[in-house]
PDB file of C-alpha atoms and ligand atoms in Angstrom:
ATOM      1  CA  MET A  18      92.873 -58.992   0.020  1.00  0.00           C
ATOM      2  CA  LEU A  19      89.139 -59.229   0.556  1.00  0.00           C
ATOM      3  CA  ARG A  20      87.794 -62.769   0.138  1.00  0.00           C
ATOM      4  CA  LEU A  21      84.220 -62.884  -1.155  1.00  0.00           C
ATOM      5  CA  LYS A  22      81.800 -65.375   0.392  1.00  0.00           C
ATOM      6  CA  SER A  23      79.682 -67.765  -1.669  1.00  0.00           C
ATOM      7  CA  PHE A  24      76.009 -68.451  -0.949  1.00  0.00           C
ATOM      8  CA  ALA A  25      77.067 -71.659   0.862  1.00  0.00           C
ATOM      9  CA  ASP A  26      79.599 -69.675   2.926  1.00  0.00           C
ATOM     10  CA  ILE A  27      76.894 -67.178   3.941  1.00  0.00           C
ATOM     11  CA  GLN A  28      74.668 -70.101   4.947  1.00  0.00           C
ATOM     12  CA  GLY A  29      77.532 -71.387   7.132  1.00  0.00           C
ATOM     13  CA  ILE A  30      78.083 -67.981   8.733  1.00  0.00           C
ATOM     14  CA  TRP A  31      74.305 -67.665   9.271  1.00  0.00           C
ATOM     15  CA  ARG A  32      74.302 -71.038  11.101  1.00  0.00           C
ATOM     16  CA  SER A  33      77.189 -69.857  13.259  1.00  0.00           C
ATOM     17  CA  GLY A  34      75.291 -66.611  13.866  1.00  0.00           C
ATOM     18  CA  GLN A  35      72.163 -68.470  14.972  1.00  0.00           C
ATOM     19  CA  VAL A  36      74.124 -70.275  17.696  1.00  0.00           C
ATOM     20  CA  LEU A  37      75.557 -66.892  18.698  1.00  0.00           C
ATOM     21  CA  SER A  38      72.120 -65.237  18.815  1.00  0.00           C
ATOM     22  CA  ARG A  39      70.714 -68.074  20.938  1.00  0.00           C
ATOM     23  CA  LEU A  40      73.636 -67.651  23.347  1.00  0.00           C
ATOM     24  CA  HIS A  41      72.775 -63.927  23.666  1.00  0.00           C
ATOM     25  CA  GLU A  42      69.153 -64.910  24.320  1.00  0.00           C
ATOM     26  CA  ALA A  43      70.228 -67.413  27.007  1.00  0.00           C
ATOM     27  CA  LEU A  44      72.565 -64.919  28.703  1.00  0.00           C
ATOM     28  CA  ALA A  45      70.136 -61.950  28.757  1.00  0.00           C
ATOM     29  CA  PRO A  46      67.931 -63.205  31.643  1.00  0.00           C
ATOM     30  CA  MET A  47      71.085 -64.131  33.607  1.00  0.00           C
ATOM     31  CA  LEU A  48      72.201 -60.468  33.753  1.00  0.00           C
ATOM     32  CA  GLN A  49      71.047 -59.931  37.329  1.00  0.00           C
ATOM     33  CA  PRO A  50      72.751 -58.295  40.312  1.00  0.00           C
ATOM     34  CA  GLY A  51      75.189 -60.731  41.957  1.00  0.00           C
ATOM     35  CA  VAL A  52      76.167 -62.802  38.924  1.00  0.00           C
ATOM     36  CA  SER A  53      79.845 -62.506  38.021  1.00  0.00           C
ATOM     37  CA  ALA A  54      81.216 -61.944  34.526  1.00  0.00           C
ATOM     38  CA  LEU A  55      83.224 -65.156  34.906  1.00  0.00           C
ATOM     39  CA  GLU A  56      80.021 -67.130  35.611  1.00  0.00           C
ATOM     40  CA  LEU A  57      78.530 -65.753  32.397  1.00  0.00           C
ATOM     41  CA  ASP A  58      81.711 -66.656  30.518  1.00  0.00           C
ATOM     42  CA  ASP A  59      81.595 -70.208  31.949  1.00  0.00           C
ATOM     43  CA  PHE A  60      77.967 -70.542  30.864  1.00  0.00           C
ATOM     44  CA  ALA A  61      79.027 -69.506  27.351  1.00  0.00           C
ATOM     45  CA  ARG A  62      81.705 -72.202  27.316  1.00  0.00           C
ATOM     46  CA  GLY A  63      79.180 -74.936  28.185  1.00  0.00           C
ATOM     47  CA  PHE A  64      76.563 -73.585  25.786  1.00  0.00           C
ATOM     48  CA  LEU A  65      78.973 -73.497  22.831  1.00  0.00           C
ATOM     49  CA  GLU A  66      80.288 -76.971  23.668  1.00  0.00           C
ATOM     50  CA  ARG A  67      76.758 -78.406  23.650  1.00  0.00           C
ATOM     51  CA  GLU A  68      76.195 -76.751  20.258  1.00  0.00           C
ATOM     52  CA  GLY A  69      79.347 -78.268  18.776  1.00  0.00           C
ATOM     53  CA  ALA A  70      80.736 -74.746  18.377  1.00  0.00           C
ATOM     54  CA  LYS A  71      83.544 -72.822  20.031  1.00  0.00           C
ATOM     55  CA  SER A  72      84.422 -69.272  20.947  1.00  0.00           C
ATOM     56  CA  ALA A  73      86.070 -67.302  18.161  1.00  0.00           C
ATOM     57  CA  PHE A  74      87.678 -65.044  20.810  1.00  0.00           C
ATOM     58  CA  LEU A  75      89.486 -67.615  23.011  1.00  0.00           C
ATOM     59  CA  GLY A  76      93.125 -67.673  21.918  1.00  0.00           C
ATOM     60  CA  TYR A  77      92.689 -64.867  19.362  1.00  0.00           C
ATOM     61  CA  LYS A  78      95.978 -62.951  19.711  1.00  0.00           C
ATOM     62  CA  GLY A  79      96.206 -64.683  23.106  1.00  0.00           C
ATOM     63  CA  TYR A  80      92.789 -63.521  24.386  1.00  0.00           C
ATOM     64  CA  PRO A  81      92.141 -65.609  27.546  1.00  0.00           C
ATOM     65  CA  ARG A  82      88.320 -65.978  27.727  1.00  0.00           C
ATOM     66  CA  GLN A  83      85.301 -67.122  25.719  1.00  0.00           C
ATOM     67  CA  THR A  84      83.516 -63.758  25.703  1.00  0.00           C
ATOM     68  CA  CYS A  85      84.154 -60.054  26.208  1.00  0.00           C
ATOM     69  CA  ILE A  86      82.100 -58.466  29.003  1.00  0.00           C
ATOM     70  CA  SER A  87      82.517 -54.720  29.461  1.00  0.00           C
ATOM     71  CA  PHE A  88      81.111 -52.710  32.401  1.00  0.00           C
ATOM     72  CA  ASN A  89      80.026 -49.043  32.382  1.00  0.00           C
ATOM     73  CA  ASP A  90      82.982 -46.944  31.125  1.00  0.00           C
ATOM     74  CA  GLU A  91      84.564 -50.032  29.553  1.00  0.00           C
ATOM     75  CA  VAL A  92      83.846 -49.772  25.825  1.00  0.00           C
ATOM     76  CA  VAL A  93      84.954 -53.195  24.563  1.00  0.00           C
ATOM     77  CA  HIS A  94      87.247 -56.161  25.252  1.00  0.00           C
ATOM     78  CA  GLY A  95      86.538 -56.398  28.978  1.00  0.00           C
ATOM     79  CA  ILE A  96      88.044 -59.701  30.179  1.00  0.00           C
ATOM     80  CA  PRO A  97      85.445 -61.531  32.310  1.00  0.00           C
ATOM     81  CA  GLY A  98      86.624 -61.831  35.919  1.00  0.00           C
ATOM     82  CA  GLN A  99      85.216 -61.975  39.443  1.00  0.00           C
ATOM     83  CA  GLN A 100      83.465 -58.598  39.097  1.00  0.00           C
ATOM     84  CA  LYS A 101      79.760 -59.006  39.868  1.00  0.00           C
ATOM     85  CA  LEU A 102      76.953 -57.222  38.085  1.00  0.00           C
ATOM     86  CA  LYS A 103      75.020 -54.729  40.195  1.00  0.00           C
ATOM     87  CA  ALA A 104      71.838 -52.755  39.648  1.00  0.00           C
ATOM     88  CA  GLY A 105      72.543 -49.646  37.578  1.00  0.00           C
ATOM     89  CA  ASP A 106      75.410 -51.177  35.596  1.00  0.00           C
ATOM     90  CA  VAL A 107      75.611 -50.872  31.819  1.00  0.00           C
ATOM     91  CA  VAL A 108      76.989 -54.204  30.582  1.00  0.00           C
ATOM     92  CA  SER A 109      78.074 -55.098  27.047  1.00  0.00           C
ATOM     93  CA  ILE A 110      78.270 -58.746  26.035  1.00  0.00           C
ATOM     94  CA  ASP A 111      80.365 -59.378  22.925  1.00  0.00           C
ATOM     95  CA  LEU A 112      80.331 -62.895  21.477  1.00  0.00           C
ATOM     96  CA  GLY A 113      82.256 -64.570  18.669  1.00  0.00           C
ATOM     97  CA  VAL A 114      81.295 -68.053  17.488  1.00  0.00           C
ATOM     98  CA  ASP A 115      83.188 -70.535  15.328  1.00  0.00           C
ATOM     99  CA  LEU A 116      80.884 -73.209  13.928  1.00  0.00           C
ATOM    100  CA  GLY A 117      82.546 -75.510  11.443  1.00  0.00           C
ATOM    101  CA  GLY A 118      85.131 -72.861  10.614  1.00  0.00           C
ATOM    102  CA  TYR A 119      82.550 -70.120   9.997  1.00  0.00           C
ATOM    103  CA  ILE A 120      82.951 -67.110  12.283  1.00  0.00           C
ATOM    104  CA  SER A 121      80.184 -64.770  13.481  1.00  0.00           C
ATOM    105  CA  ASP A 122      80.530 -61.756  15.803  1.00  0.00           C
ATOM    106  CA  SER A 123      77.772 -59.861  17.633  1.00  0.00           C
ATOM    107  CA  ALA A 124      77.420 -57.639  20.702  1.00  0.00           C
ATOM    108  CA  ARG A 125      74.532 -56.293  22.764  1.00  0.00           C
ATOM    109  CA  THR A 126      74.453 -53.829  25.662  1.00  0.00           C
ATOM    110  CA  TYR A 127      72.080 -54.019  28.622  1.00  0.00           C
ATOM    111  CA  TYR A 128      71.096 -52.022  31.666  1.00  0.00           C
ATOM    112  CA  VAL A 129      71.069 -54.076  34.873  1.00  0.00           C
ATOM    113  CA  GLY A 130      67.823 -53.292  36.707  1.00  0.00           C
ATOM    114  CA  ASP A 131      64.398 -52.019  35.820  1.00  0.00           C
ATOM    115  CA  ASP A 132      64.238 -48.312  35.089  1.00  0.00           C
ATOM    116  CA  PRO A 133      67.243 -47.000  33.169  1.00  0.00           C
ATOM    117  CA  PRO A 134      67.759 -43.263  33.676  1.00  0.00           C
ATOM    118  CA  ALA A 135      67.090 -41.058  30.640  1.00  0.00           C
ATOM    119  CA  ASP A 136      70.759 -40.681  29.663  1.00  0.00           C
ATOM    120  CA  ILE A 137      71.295 -44.469  29.684  1.00  0.00           C
ATOM    121  CA  GLN A 138      68.140 -44.928  27.596  1.00  0.00           C
ATOM    122  CA  ARG A 139      69.528 -42.435  25.105  1.00  0.00           C
ATOM    123  CA  LEU A 140      72.888 -44.250  25.061  1.00  0.00           C
ATOM    124  CA  LEU A 141      71.383 -47.707  24.472  1.00  0.00           C
ATOM    125  CA  LYS A 142      68.642 -46.629  22.063  1.00  0.00           C
ATOM    126  CA  GLY A 143      70.903 -44.321  20.054  1.00  0.00           C
ATOM    127  CA  THR A 144      73.728 -46.831  19.680  1.00  0.00           C
ATOM    128  CA  ARG A 145      71.343 -49.671  18.770  1.00  0.00           C
ATOM    129  CA  GLU A 146      69.473 -47.495  16.241  1.00  0.00           C
ATOM    130  CA  SER A 147      72.763 -46.446  14.667  1.00  0.00           C
ATOM    131  CA  LEU A 148      73.575 -50.127  14.059  1.00  0.00           C
ATOM    132  CA  TYR A 149      70.250 -50.681  12.279  1.00  0.00           C
ATOM    133  CA  ALA A 150      70.694 -47.483  10.259  1.00  0.00           C
ATOM    134  CA  GLY A 151      74.115 -48.752   9.171  1.00  0.00           C
ATOM    135  CA  ILE A 152      72.694 -52.134   8.190  1.00  0.00           C
ATOM    136  CA  ALA A 153      69.914 -50.491   6.167  1.00  0.00           C
ATOM    137  CA  ALA A 154      72.528 -48.454   4.275  1.00  0.00           C
ATOM    138  CA  LEU A 155      74.507 -51.536   3.142  1.00  0.00           C
ATOM    139  CA  THR A 156      73.930 -51.668  -0.620  1.00  0.00           C
ATOM    140  CA  ALA A 157      75.868 -53.396  -3.399  1.00  0.00           C
ATOM    141  CA  ARG A 158      77.671 -51.088  -5.864  1.00  0.00           C
ATOM    142  CA  GLN A 159      77.534 -48.213  -3.346  1.00  0.00           C
ATOM    143  CA  PRO A 160      80.339 -46.900  -1.123  1.00  0.00           C
ATOM    144  CA  LEU A 161      80.789 -48.635   2.222  1.00  0.00           C
ATOM    145  CA  ALA A 162      81.057 -45.067   3.557  1.00  0.00           C
ATOM    146  CA  ASN A 163      77.237 -44.890   3.235  1.00  0.00           C
ATOM    147  CA  VAL A 164      77.067 -47.350   6.161  1.00  0.00           C
ATOM    148  CA  SER A 165      79.543 -45.266   8.163  1.00  0.00           C
ATOM    149  CA  ARG A 166      77.659 -42.035   7.467  1.00  0.00           C
ATOM    150  CA  ALA A 167      74.312 -43.579   8.469  1.00  0.00           C
ATOM    151  CA  ILE A 168      75.774 -44.721  11.785  1.00  0.00           C
ATOM    152  CA  GLN A 169      77.357 -41.338  12.420  1.00  0.00           C
ATOM    153  CA  ARG A 170      74.123 -39.470  11.651  1.00  0.00           C
ATOM    154  CA  VAL A 171      72.141 -41.410  14.267  1.00  0.00           C
ATOM    155  CA  LEU A 172      74.867 -41.193  16.934  1.00  0.00           C
ATOM    156  CA  VAL A 173      75.150 -37.438  16.417  1.00  0.00           C
ATOM    157  CA  GLN A 174      71.326 -37.098  16.529  1.00  0.00           C
ATOM    158  CA  HIS A 175      71.396 -38.730  19.967  1.00  0.00           C
ATOM    159  CA  GLN A 176      74.321 -36.526  21.082  1.00  0.00           C
ATOM    160  CA  LEU A 177      76.574 -39.500  21.716  1.00  0.00           C
ATOM    161  CA  GLY A 178      80.382 -39.582  21.575  1.00  0.00           C
ATOM    162  CA  ILE A 179      81.592 -41.745  18.682  1.00  0.00           C
ATOM    163  CA  ILE A 180      84.530 -43.972  19.615  1.00  0.00           C
ATOM    164  CA  MET A 181      86.592 -43.269  16.516  1.00  0.00           C
ATOM    165  CA  GLU A 182      89.646 -45.419  17.223  1.00  0.00           C
ATOM    166  CA  LEU A 183      87.650 -48.683  17.062  1.00  0.00           C
ATOM    167  CA  THR A 184      85.893 -50.005  13.965  1.00  0.00           C
ATOM    168  CA  GLY A 185      83.897 -52.843  12.448  1.00  0.00           C
ATOM    169  CA  HIS A 186      85.520 -55.303  10.088  1.00  0.00           C
ATOM    170  CA  GLY A 187      85.094 -58.085   7.586  1.00  0.00           C
ATOM    171  CA  VAL A 188      84.343 -61.437   9.233  1.00  0.00           C
ATOM    172  CA  GLY A 189      83.391 -65.019   8.327  1.00  0.00           C
ATOM    173  CA  PHE A 190      86.503 -67.005   7.501  1.00  0.00           C
ATOM    174  CA  SER A 191      88.404 -65.386  10.364  1.00  0.00           C
ATOM    175  CA  LEU A 192      87.476 -62.897  13.092  1.00  0.00           C
ATOM    176  CA  HIS A 193      89.032 -59.797  11.578  1.00  0.00           C
ATOM    177  CA  GLU A 194      89.182 -59.449   7.794  1.00  0.00           C
ATOM    178  CA  GLU A 195      89.031 -56.588   5.339  1.00  0.00           C
ATOM    179  CA  PRO A 196      87.390 -54.155   5.015  1.00  0.00           C
ATOM    180  CA  THR A 197      87.534 -51.724   7.938  1.00  0.00           C
ATOM    181  CA  VAL A 198      84.050 -50.420   8.768  1.00  0.00           C
ATOM    182  CA  TYR A 199      84.260 -46.930  10.274  1.00  0.00           C
ATOM    183  CA  ASN A 200      81.546 -45.531  12.514  1.00  0.00           C
ATOM    184  CA  PHE A 201      82.031 -42.054  11.039  1.00  0.00           C
ATOM    185  CA  ASP A 202      82.427 -40.742   7.503  1.00  0.00           C
ATOM    186  CA  PRO A 203      85.966 -41.692   6.449  1.00  0.00           C
ATOM    187  CA  GLY A 204      85.706 -39.559   3.282  1.00  0.00           C
ATOM    188  CA  GLY A 205      86.105 -40.717  -0.294  1.00  0.00           C
ATOM    189  CA  ARG A 206      84.138 -43.291  -2.271  1.00  0.00           C
ATOM    190  CA  ARG A 207      86.207 -46.453  -1.746  1.00  0.00           C
ATOM    191  CA  PRO A 208      85.709 -49.287  -1.082  1.00  0.00           C
ATOM    192  CA  ILE A 209      82.534 -50.130  -2.986  1.00  0.00           C
ATOM    193  CA  VAL A 210      80.262 -52.817  -1.474  1.00  0.00           C
ATOM    194  CA  GLN A 211      79.736 -56.074  -3.397  1.00  0.00           C
ATOM    195  CA  ASP A 212      77.537 -59.142  -3.050  1.00  0.00           C
ATOM    196  CA  GLY A 213      79.553 -61.728  -1.121  1.00  0.00           C
ATOM    197  CA  TRP A 214      80.797 -59.270   1.497  1.00  0.00           C
ATOM    198  CA  VAL A 215      80.243 -60.260   5.114  1.00  0.00           C
ATOM    199  CA  ILE A 216      81.024 -57.553   7.665  1.00  0.00           C
ATOM    200  CA  ALA A 217      80.660 -56.951  11.381  1.00  0.00           C
ATOM    201  CA  ILE A 218      79.006 -53.550  11.818  1.00  0.00           C
ATOM    202  CA  GLU A 219      79.637 -52.381  15.363  1.00  0.00           C
ATOM    203  CA  PRO A 220      78.977 -48.832  16.535  1.00  0.00           C
ATOM    204  CA  MET A 221      80.543 -47.965  19.887  1.00  0.00           C
ATOM    205  CA  ALA A 222      79.469 -44.762  21.606  1.00  0.00           C
ATOM    206  CA  SER A 223      79.645 -42.970  24.934  1.00  0.00           C
ATOM    207  CA  LEU A 224      77.746 -40.375  26.930  1.00  0.00           C
ATOM    208  CA  GLY A 225      80.828 -38.164  26.792  1.00  0.00           C
ATOM    209  CA  SER A 226      84.289 -38.497  25.328  1.00  0.00           C
ATOM    210  CA  THR A 227      85.152 -39.911  21.923  1.00  0.00           C
ATOM    211  CA  GLN A 228      88.597 -40.822  23.315  1.00  0.00           C
ATOM    212  CA  ILE A 229      89.593 -44.150  24.840  1.00  0.00           C
ATOM    213  CA  ILE A 230      92.326 -45.485  27.114  1.00  0.00           C
ATOM    214  CA  LEU A 231      93.761 -49.017  27.006  1.00  0.00           C
ATOM    215  CA  ALA A 232      93.734 -50.701  30.427  1.00  0.00           C
ATOM    216  CA  ALA A 233      96.781 -52.301  32.059  1.00  0.00           C
ATOM    217  CA  ASP A 234      95.607 -55.768  30.910  1.00  0.00           C
ATOM    218  CA  ASN A 235      96.317 -54.585  27.334  1.00  0.00           C
ATOM    219  CA  TRP A 236      92.809 -55.588  26.184  1.00  0.00           C
ATOM    220  CA  CYS A 237      90.095 -53.513  27.810  1.00  0.00           C
ATOM    221  CA  TYR A 238      89.336 -50.051  26.414  1.00  0.00           C
ATOM    222  CA  ARG A 239      87.720 -47.460  28.702  1.00  0.00           C
ATOM    223  CA  THR A 240      86.368 -44.028  27.862  1.00  0.00           C
ATOM    224  CA  ALA A 241      88.929 -41.323  28.646  1.00  0.00           C
ATOM    225  CA  ASP A 242      86.423 -39.378  30.793  1.00  0.00           C
ATOM    226  CA  ALA A 243      84.897 -42.457  32.533  1.00  0.00           C
ATOM    227  CA  SER A 244      81.529 -41.809  30.863  1.00  0.00           C
ATOM    228  CA  ARG A 245      79.462 -44.902  30.176  1.00  0.00           C
ATOM    229  CA  ALA A 246      79.631 -46.601  26.788  1.00  0.00           C
ATOM    230  CA  ALA A 247      77.549 -48.956  24.647  1.00  0.00           C
ATOM    231  CA  HIS A 248      78.331 -51.405  21.849  1.00  0.00           C
ATOM    232  CA  PHE A 249      75.889 -53.082  19.456  1.00  0.00           C
ATOM    233  CA  GLU A 250      77.124 -55.372  16.682  1.00  0.00           C
ATOM    234  CA  HIS A 251      75.721 -57.701  14.036  1.00  0.00           C
ATOM    235  CA  THR A 252      77.393 -59.820  11.392  1.00  0.00           C
ATOM    236  CA  VAL A 253      75.762 -58.792   8.109  1.00  0.00           C
ATOM    237  CA  ALA A 254      76.039 -60.193   4.565  1.00  0.00           C
ATOM    238  CA  CYS A 255      75.571 -58.251   1.348  1.00  0.00           C
ATOM    239  CA  TRP A 256      73.612 -60.512  -1.009  1.00  0.00           C
ATOM    240  CA  GLU A 257      71.221 -59.782  -3.862  1.00  0.00           C
ATOM    241  CA  GLY A 258      72.193 -56.159  -3.540  1.00  0.00           C
ATOM    242  CA  ARG A 259      71.392 -55.569   0.106  1.00  0.00           C
ATOM    243  CA  GLY A 260      72.174 -56.384   3.721  1.00  0.00           C
ATOM    244  CA  TRP A 261      71.050 -59.494   5.632  1.00  0.00           C
ATOM    245  CA  ILE A 262      71.529 -59.892   9.390  1.00  0.00           C
ATOM    246  CA  LEU A 263      73.158 -63.270  10.127  1.00  0.00           C
ATOM    247  CA  THR A 264      73.238 -63.003  13.946  1.00  0.00           C
ATOM    248  CA  ASP A 265      69.575 -62.699  14.899  1.00  0.00           C
ATOM    249  CA  THR A 266      67.259 -65.691  15.345  1.00  0.00           C
ATOM    250  CA  GLN A 267      64.319 -63.243  15.146  1.00  0.00           C
ATOM    251  CA  ASP A 268      65.165 -62.294  11.556  1.00  0.00           C
ATOM    252  CA  ALA A 269      62.671 -64.432   9.607  1.00  0.00           C
ATOM    253  CA  GLU A 270      63.767 -63.115   6.209  1.00  0.00           C
ATOM    254  CA  ALA A 271      67.380 -64.199   6.672  1.00  0.00           C
ATOM    255  CA  ARG A 272      66.188 -67.589   7.972  1.00  0.00           C
ATOM    256  CA  GLU A 273      64.043 -68.020   4.875  1.00  0.00           C
ATOM    257  CA  ARG A 274      66.924 -67.071   2.555  1.00  0.00           C
ATOM    258  CA  PHE A 275      69.917 -68.726   4.249  1.00  0.00           C
ATOM    259  CA  GLY A 276      68.417 -71.266   6.655  1.00  0.00           C
ATOM    260  CA  GLY A 277      67.382 -73.899   4.112  1.00  0.00           C
ATOM    261  CA  ALA A 278      69.389 -76.365   2.047  1.00  0.00           C
ATOM    262  CA  GLY A 279      68.646 -74.511  -1.211  1.00  0.00           C
ATOM    263  CA  GLY A 280      71.313 -73.148  -3.541  1.00  0.00           C
ATOM    264  CA  GLY A 281      72.324 -69.627  -4.599  1.00  0.00           C
TER     265      GLY A 281
HETATM  266  N1  MF3 B 421      84.191 -58.341  18.745  1.00  0.00           N
HETATM  267  C1  MF3 B 421      85.559 -58.030  19.001  1.00  0.00           C
HETATM  268  C2  MF3 B 421      86.164 -57.277  17.864  1.00  0.00           C
HETATM  269  O1  MF3 B 421      85.619 -57.321  16.791  1.00  0.00           O
HETATM  270  C3  MF3 B 421      86.364 -59.235  19.200  1.00  0.00           C
HETATM  271  C4  MF3 B 421      87.000 -59.316  20.514  1.00  0.00           C
HETATM  272  S1  MF3 B 421      88.695 -59.396  20.366  1.00  0.00           S
HETATM  273  C5  MF3 B 421      89.076 -60.910  21.006  1.00  0.00           C
HETATM  274  O2  MF3 B 421      87.178 -56.635  18.018  1.00  0.00           O
HETATM  275  F1  MF3 B 421      90.334 -60.976  21.108  1.00  0.00           F
HETATM  276  F2  MF3 B 421      88.496 -61.059  22.148  1.00  0.00           F
HETATM  277  F3  MF3 B 421      88.699 -61.822  20.206  1.00  0.00           F
HETATM  278 CO1   CO B 422      83.661 -57.276  15.968  1.00  0.00          CO
END
């Protein structure tokens, strides 16, 4: 069953998403050679505590940390440990925030160092652009598959491997809700998008294989061919017929619409 969100719910998820976005903004300048993933995770714990929020990942199906931090060929769900960042790494930071019971989910991928090689630029730019193409395709009364197809088109354009076994999802009242949001055309016309949907759109792509392998920790997924991977994700609402990004402090339109006290 898919539970629709009210205007007030979307405002709550937007507030959660603003805390999340500010945590991304605080972490980004910390992604320097020598810092460990665990140090970043500890910073997230303190940040969320000061905000009166908590991680939506900690304890989810027994997940042991606040954040997911995935290095290089790790696609998603890297468990932060002692591993230190080094120049040349591709690092994905995936955050989930629970603020007053409203859940937001958003990921960004970075290159550690100054001049990313051309293939890494293509990986980061292509995956990020596919997310924004997917968001732009979110339209009420249209198939959700339009979002999936838009993502796929951009990933294919950039000659990236689409990680087909992992998907986006509904979010807001809990971390993983209906519907499933594929990053490739799933075929068919169902489901149809409606106002009141809130979904996490999250393309994951690699410089090589579309296949993944689950690590021994039973969380972390790596690319089957050890090629590097990227992951970009926003929590997005469908409202007044179109998509609104709830996990970006820089989105002035969403702030205007959902940031005030005003009603539906
Ligand atoms: N963003 C991830 C996802 O949507 C959530 C990490 S899983 C968790 O699958 F267990 F860490 F929460
Ligand atoms: Co997600």
